[in-house]
mmCIF file of C-alpha atoms in Angstrom:
data_model
loop_
_atom_site.group_PDB
_atom_site.id
_atom_site.type_symbol
_atom_site.label_atom_id
_atom_site.label_comp_id
_atom_site.label_asym_id
_atom_site.label_seq_id
_atom_site.Cartn_x
_atom_site.Cartn_y
_atom_site.Cartn_z
ATOM 1 C CA MET A 182 96.433 18.445 -66.986
ATOM 2 C CA MET A 183 100.110 18.258 -67.929
ATOM 3 C CA GLN A 184 101.205 20.633 -65.082
ATOM 4 C CA SER A 185 99.092 19.053 -62.508
ATOM 5 C CA VAL A 186 100.389 15.494 -63.197
ATOM 6 C CA PRO A 187 104.276 15.212 -62.838
ATOM 7 C CA GLU A 188 104.212 11.798 -64.666
ATOM 8 C CA VAL A 189 102.264 13.210 -67.729
ATOM 9 C CA LYS A 190 104.789 16.406 -67.770
ATOM 10 C CA THR A 191 107.943 14.485 -67.587
ATOM 11 C CA THR A 192 106.628 11.832 -70.459
ATOM 12 C CA VAL A 193 105.482 14.843 -72.684
ATOM 13 C CA GLU A 194 108.853 16.340 -72.458
ATOM 14 C CA GLY A 195 110.767 13.311 -73.178
ATOM 15 C CA ILE A 196 108.583 12.945 -76.251
ATOM 16 C CA ILE A 197 109.473 16.427 -77.353
ATOM 17 C CA LYS A 198 113.095 15.687 -77.056
ATOM 18 C CA GLY A 199 112.680 12.837 -79.213
ATOM 19 C CA MET A 200 111.024 14.801 -81.994
ATOM 20 C CA LYS A 201 111.854 14.658 -85.581
ATOM 21 C CA ARG A 202 112.124 18.043 -87.631
ATOM 22 C CA ILE A 203 110.371 17.924 -90.881
ATOM 23 C CA ASP A 204 110.287 21.548 -92.315
ATOM 24 C CA THR A 205 111.422 25.116 -91.163
ATOM 25 C CA LYS A 206 109.633 28.368 -92.399
ATOM 26 C CA TYR A 207 111.182 31.990 -91.879
ATOM 27 C CA TYR A 208 108.877 34.994 -92.259
ATOM 28 C CA SER A 209 109.881 38.679 -92.899
ATOM 29 C CA ASP A 210 109.032 39.942 -89.466
ATOM 30 C CA GLY A 211 111.736 37.458 -88.270
ATOM 31 C CA GLY A 212 109.678 34.792 -86.941
ATOM 32 C CA VAL A 213 110.106 31.157 -87.396
ATOM 33 C CA ASP A 214 108.035 27.860 -87.631
ATOM 34 C CA VAL A 215 109.377 24.694 -87.035
ATOM 35 C CA ILE A 216 107.332 21.693 -87.975
ATOM 36 C CA VAL A 217 108.205 18.672 -86.183
ATOM 37 C CA GLN A 218 106.905 15.234 -85.879
ATOM 38 C CA VAL A 219 106.246 13.229 -82.514
ATOM 39 C CA ASP A 220 104.481 9.984 -81.638
ATOM 40 C CA LEU A 221 101.700 11.126 -79.228
ATOM 41 C CA GLU A 222 99.128 8.573 -80.071
ATOM 42 C CA GLY A 223 101.035 5.373 -78.236
ATOM 43 C CA MET A 224 103.179 6.790 -75.528
ATOM 44 C CA MET A 225 100.783 9.734 -74.397
ATOM 45 C CA ALA A 226 97.790 7.912 -74.613
ATOM 46 C CA SER A 227 99.075 5.212 -72.382
ATOM 47 C CA THR A 228 100.733 7.637 -69.919
ATOM 48 C CA VAL A 229 97.399 9.349 -69.528
ATOM 49 C CA ALA A 230 95.276 6.145 -69.215
ATOM 50 C CA LYS A 231 97.683 4.861 -66.267
ATOM 51 C CA GLU A 232 96.850 8.171 -64.462
ATOM 52 C CA VAL A 233 93.313 7.869 -64.808
ATOM 53 C CA VAL A 234 93.345 4.293 -63.696
ATOM 54 C CA LYS A 235 95.308 5.654 -60.548
ATOM 55 C CA LYS A 236 92.774 8.147 -59.613
ATOM 56 C CA ALA A 237 89.770 5.857 -60.241
ATOM 57 C CA PRO A 238 87.961 5.029 -56.852
ATOM 58 C CA ALA A 239 88.754 1.443 -55.689
ATOM 59 C CA GLU A 240 85.530 -0.722 -55.864
ATOM 60 C CA LYS A 241 84.459 -1.363 -52.453
ATOM 61 C CA LYS A 242 83.588 -5.017 -51.538
ATOM 62 C CA GLU A 243 80.309 -5.214 -49.988
ATOM 63 C CA GLU A 244 80.197 -7.517 -46.894
ATOM 64 C CA PRO A 245 77.367 -10.016 -46.589
ATOM 65 C CA ALA A 246 74.959 -8.832 -44.141
ATOM 66 C CA ALA A 247 74.714 -10.814 -40.970
ATOM 67 C CA VAL A 248 71.691 -12.524 -40.720
ATOM 68 C CA LYS A 249 69.964 -12.324 -37.228
ATOM 69 C CA PRO A 250 67.570 -14.862 -36.117
ATOM 70 C CA ASP A 251 64.016 -13.879 -36.268
ATOM 71 C CA THR A 252 62.675 -14.069 -32.699
ATOM 72 C CA ASN A 253 59.277 -13.377 -33.877
ATOM 73 C CA VAL A 254 58.696 -16.265 -36.041
ATOM 74 C CA LYS A 255 55.575 -18.185 -34.865
ATOM 75 C CA LYS A 256 55.650 -21.810 -34.793
ATOM 76 C CA GLU A 257 53.428 -23.537 -37.504
ATOM 77 C CA GLU A 258 50.352 -24.865 -35.807
ATOM 78 C CA PRO A 259 49.135 -27.988 -37.215
ATOM 79 C CA LYS A 260 47.025 -27.814 -40.382
ATOM 80 C CA LYS A 261 43.209 -28.459 -40.190
ATOM 81 C CA GLU A 262 43.623 -31.353 -42.270
ATOM 82 C CA GLU A 263 46.048 -32.779 -39.645
ATOM 83 C CA LYS A 264 43.742 -32.052 -36.827
ATOM 84 C CA LYS A 265 40.887 -33.788 -38.644
ATOM 85 C CA GLU A 266 43.161 -36.934 -39.170
ATOM 86 C CA GLU A 267 44.047 -36.923 -35.500
ATOM 87 C CA LYS A 268 40.648 -36.520 -34.560
ATOM 88 C CA LYS A 269 39.576 -39.549 -36.872
ATOM 89 C CA VAL A 270 42.320 -41.804 -35.269
ATOM 90 C CA GLU A 271 41.068 -40.876 -31.881
ATOM 91 C CA ALA A 272 37.364 -41.654 -32.925
ATOM 92 C CA LYS A 273 38.460 -45.135 -34.242
ATOM 93 C CA LYS A 274 40.234 -45.715 -31.086
ATOM 94 C CA GLU A 275 37.101 -45.000 -29.126
ATOM 95 C CA GLU A 276 34.809 -47.081 -31.445
ATOM 96 C CA LYS A 277 37.141 -49.943 -31.074
ATOM 97 C CA LYS A 278 36.744 -49.731 -27.285
ATOM 98 C CA GLU A 279 32.940 -49.445 -27.582
ATOM 99 C CA GLU A 280 32.972 -52.452 -29.655
ATOM 100 C CA LYS A 281 34.746 -54.559 -27.205
ATOM 101 C CA LYS A 282 32.524 -53.562 -24.435
ATOM 102 C CA VAL A 283 29.488 -54.256 -26.507
ATOM 103 C CA GLU A 284 31.013 -57.766 -27.705
ATOM 104 C CA SER A 285 31.854 -58.492 -24.089
ATOM 105 C CA ALA A 286 28.368 -57.696 -22.943
ATOM 106 C CA ASP A 287 26.684 -59.572 -25.775
ATOM 107 C CA THR A 288 28.533 -62.673 -25.837
ATOM 108 C CA THR A 289 26.783 -65.943 -24.967
ATOM 109 C CA GLY A 290 29.798 -67.997 -24.050
ATOM 110 C CA ILE A 291 33.770 -68.196 -24.264
ATOM 111 C CA ILE A 292 35.734 -70.752 -26.596
ATOM 112 C CA ILE A 293 39.411 -70.925 -26.037
ATOM 113 C CA ASN A 294 41.538 -72.902 -28.690
ATOM 114 C CA VAL A 295 44.652 -74.419 -27.145
ATOM 115 C CA LYS A 296 45.428 -76.745 -30.308
ATOM 116 C CA GLY A 297 48.941 -77.191 -30.684
ATOM 117 C CA HIS A 298 50.156 -76.014 -27.053
ATOM 118 C CA SER A 299 50.253 -79.641 -25.600
ATOM 119 C CA TYR A 300 47.424 -78.921 -23.016
ATOM 120 C CA GLN A 301 46.234 -81.625 -20.612
ATOM 121 C CA PRO A 302 42.570 -81.093 -19.829
ATOM 122 C CA VAL A 303 41.494 -80.867 -16.008
ATOM 123 C CA MET A 304 38.250 -80.298 -14.395
ATOM 124 C CA PHE A 305 39.139 -76.770 -13.140
ATOM 125 C CA PRO A 306 41.494 -74.941 -15.455
ATOM 126 C CA ARG A 307 43.436 -71.971 -14.738
ATOM 127 C CA ILE A 308 43.504 -69.078 -17.169
ATOM 128 C CA LEU A 309 45.852 -66.158 -17.116
ATOM 129 C CA ASP A 310 46.994 -63.331 -19.562
ATOM 130 C CA ASP A 311 50.578 -62.607 -20.944
ATOM 131 C CA LYS A 312 50.961 -60.115 -18.072
ATOM 132 C CA ASN A 313 50.470 -62.949 -15.590
ATOM 133 C CA ASN A 314 46.930 -61.418 -14.381
ATOM 134 C CA GLU A 315 44.690 -64.244 -13.499
ATOM 135 C CA ILE A 316 41.495 -64.199 -15.467
ATOM 136 C CA PHE A 317 39.866 -67.382 -14.387
ATOM 137 C CA ALA A 318 40.295 -70.079 -11.415
ATOM 138 C CA LEU A 319 38.445 -72.482 -9.562
ATOM 139 C CA GLU A 320 37.326 -70.022 -6.680
ATOM 140 C CA LYS A 321 35.779 -67.577 -9.398
ATOM 141 C CA ALA A 322 33.152 -70.521 -10.349
ATOM 142 C CA ASP A 323 29.843 -70.931 -9.154
ATOM 143 C CA GLN A 324 30.078 -73.547 -6.385
ATOM 144 C CA SER A 325 27.084 -75.443 -7.825
ATOM 145 C CA LEU A 326 28.853 -75.984 -11.047
ATOM 146 C CA VAL A 327 32.069 -77.026 -9.047
ATOM 147 C CA ASN A 328 30.166 -79.722 -7.028
ATOM 148 C CA GLU A 329 28.578 -81.158 -10.192
ATOM 149 C CA GLY A 330 31.973 -80.850 -12.320
ATOM 150 C CA LYS A 331 30.123 -78.555 -14.925
ATOM 151 C CA VAL A 332 32.884 -75.664 -14.935
ATOM 152 C CA VAL A 333 34.158 -76.354 -18.513
ATOM 153 C CA SER A 334 33.680 -78.542 -21.442
ATOM 154 C CA TYR A 335 36.181 -79.829 -23.917
ATOM 155 C CA TYR A 336 35.811 -80.158 -27.897
ATOM 156 C CA LEU A 337 37.902 -81.502 -30.294
ATOM 157 C CA ASN A 338 37.205 -78.622 -32.935
ATOM 158 C CA GLU A 339 35.555 -75.118 -32.830
ATOM 159 C CA ASN A 340 32.772 -76.086 -34.897
ATOM 160 C CA ALA A 341 31.456 -78.641 -32.157
ATOM 161 C CA ALA A 342 32.067 -75.935 -29.503
ATOM 162 C CA LYS A 343 30.097 -73.395 -31.334
ATOM 163 C CA ASN A 344 27.262 -75.884 -31.798
ATOM 164 C CA SER A 345 26.965 -76.861 -28.124
ATOM 165 C CA ASP A 346 24.458 -75.462 -25.831
ATOM 166 C CA ARG A 347 27.175 -74.379 -23.359
ATOM 167 C CA VAL A 348 28.146 -71.293 -25.450
ATOM 168 C CA LYS A 349 25.077 -70.924 -27.510
ATOM 169 C CA ASP A 350 25.043 -68.656 -30.468
ATOM 170 C CA ARG A 351 27.239 -65.775 -29.870
ATOM 171 C CA PRO A 352 30.483 -67.180 -28.285
ATOM 172 C CA VAL A 353 33.763 -65.055 -28.170
ATOM 173 C CA VAL A 354 36.704 -67.110 -29.740
ATOM 174 C CA ILE A 355 40.174 -66.752 -28.314
ATOM 175 C CA ASN A 356 43.366 -68.428 -29.408
ATOM 176 C CA ALA A 357 45.779 -69.484 -26.464
ATOM 177 C CA VAL A 358 49.173 -68.032 -26.894
ATOM 178 C CA SER A 359 50.950 -70.700 -24.725
ATOM 179 C CA VAL A 360 50.349 -73.448 -21.918
ATOM 180 C CA ARG A 361 52.334 -73.482 -18.450
ATOM 181 C CA ASN A 362 52.507 -76.311 -16.279
ATOM 182 C CA LYS A 363 50.607 -78.325 -18.578
ATOM 183 C CA SER A 364 46.975 -77.081 -17.751
ATOM 184 C CA GLU A 365 47.307 -73.203 -17.127
ATOM 185 C CA ILE A 366 46.306 -71.558 -20.252
ATOM 186 C CA ILE A 367 47.840 -68.170 -21.293
ATOM 187 C CA ILE A 368 45.823 -65.648 -23.478
ATOM 188 C CA LYS A 369 46.656 -62.266 -24.779
ATOM 189 C CA SER A 370 45.733 -59.441 -22.477
ATOM 190 C CA ASP A 371 43.732 -57.550 -25.168
ATOM 191 C CA ASP A 372 41.820 -60.933 -25.767
ATOM 192 C CA ALA A 373 41.156 -61.013 -21.949
ATOM 193 C CA LYS A 374 39.506 -57.545 -22.110
ATOM 194 C CA ARG A 375 37.023 -59.184 -24.550
ATOM 195 C CA ILE A 376 35.694 -61.621 -22.037
ATOM 196 C CA ASN A 377 32.616 -61.106 -20.060
ATOM 197 C CA ARG A 378 33.840 -62.510 -16.590
ATOM 198 C CA GLU A 379 30.297 -63.210 -15.562
ATOM 199 C CA LEU A 380 30.246 -66.068 -18.139
ATOM 200 C CA PHE A 381 33.062 -68.043 -16.048
ATOM 201 C CA LYS A 382 30.748 -68.055 -12.931
ATOM 202 C CA THR A 383 27.848 -69.712 -14.986
ATOM 203 C CA GLY A 384 30.149 -72.184 -16.608
ATOM 204 C CA LYS A 385 29.854 -70.990 -20.162
ATOM 205 C CA ILE A 386 33.409 -72.267 -21.091
ATOM 206 C CA ALA A 387 34.462 -74.376 -24.173
ATOM 207 C CA ILE A 388 38.238 -75.459 -24.729
ATOM 208 C CA VAL A 389 39.114 -76.785 -27.955
ATOM 209 C CA VAL A 390 42.014 -79.278 -27.577
ATOM 210 C CA ASP A 391 44.105 -81.650 -29.796
#
């Protein structure tokens, strides 16, 4: 190793030059032994260690692997539970629609409550929804009822209206949302869908006023 590594060789030679003679032995054949003392433990060990570190292969730093997007990833389909919930919601919507149809067909009269809206009673009221669609007007009433002035009746409370023969035992009750021009009644469009329009023609209308 000393011959192949110049630094080690130079260091060893320097150590030998600084040796300390301890004893000398002479032999009859002319040979001589010179006993010397040198410090190999510290200087030699550090020199060899440095050389080993130089020759040790440097550790390669691993570069993080580039993550490529997976184009084959499948989109998660809605879970069965979610699909069931969606079906339930749709079913409920359909049930409500059917309920409205049944209610409309089964009702025997219409009660519209206009209390608190400063309504002025008239013989032939006009009723519209909140989208300005006309629900009822004079021309939609039966002519015989118009002639007799029996298109609509007025009451001071709902109980009195419900107990009247005009709307009988299964009336639909609707609260007005506002009054326009003192005698035009405005109701919600959803409430308008609950009304059986045939009841207007037969004069089955009761209006609750202040």
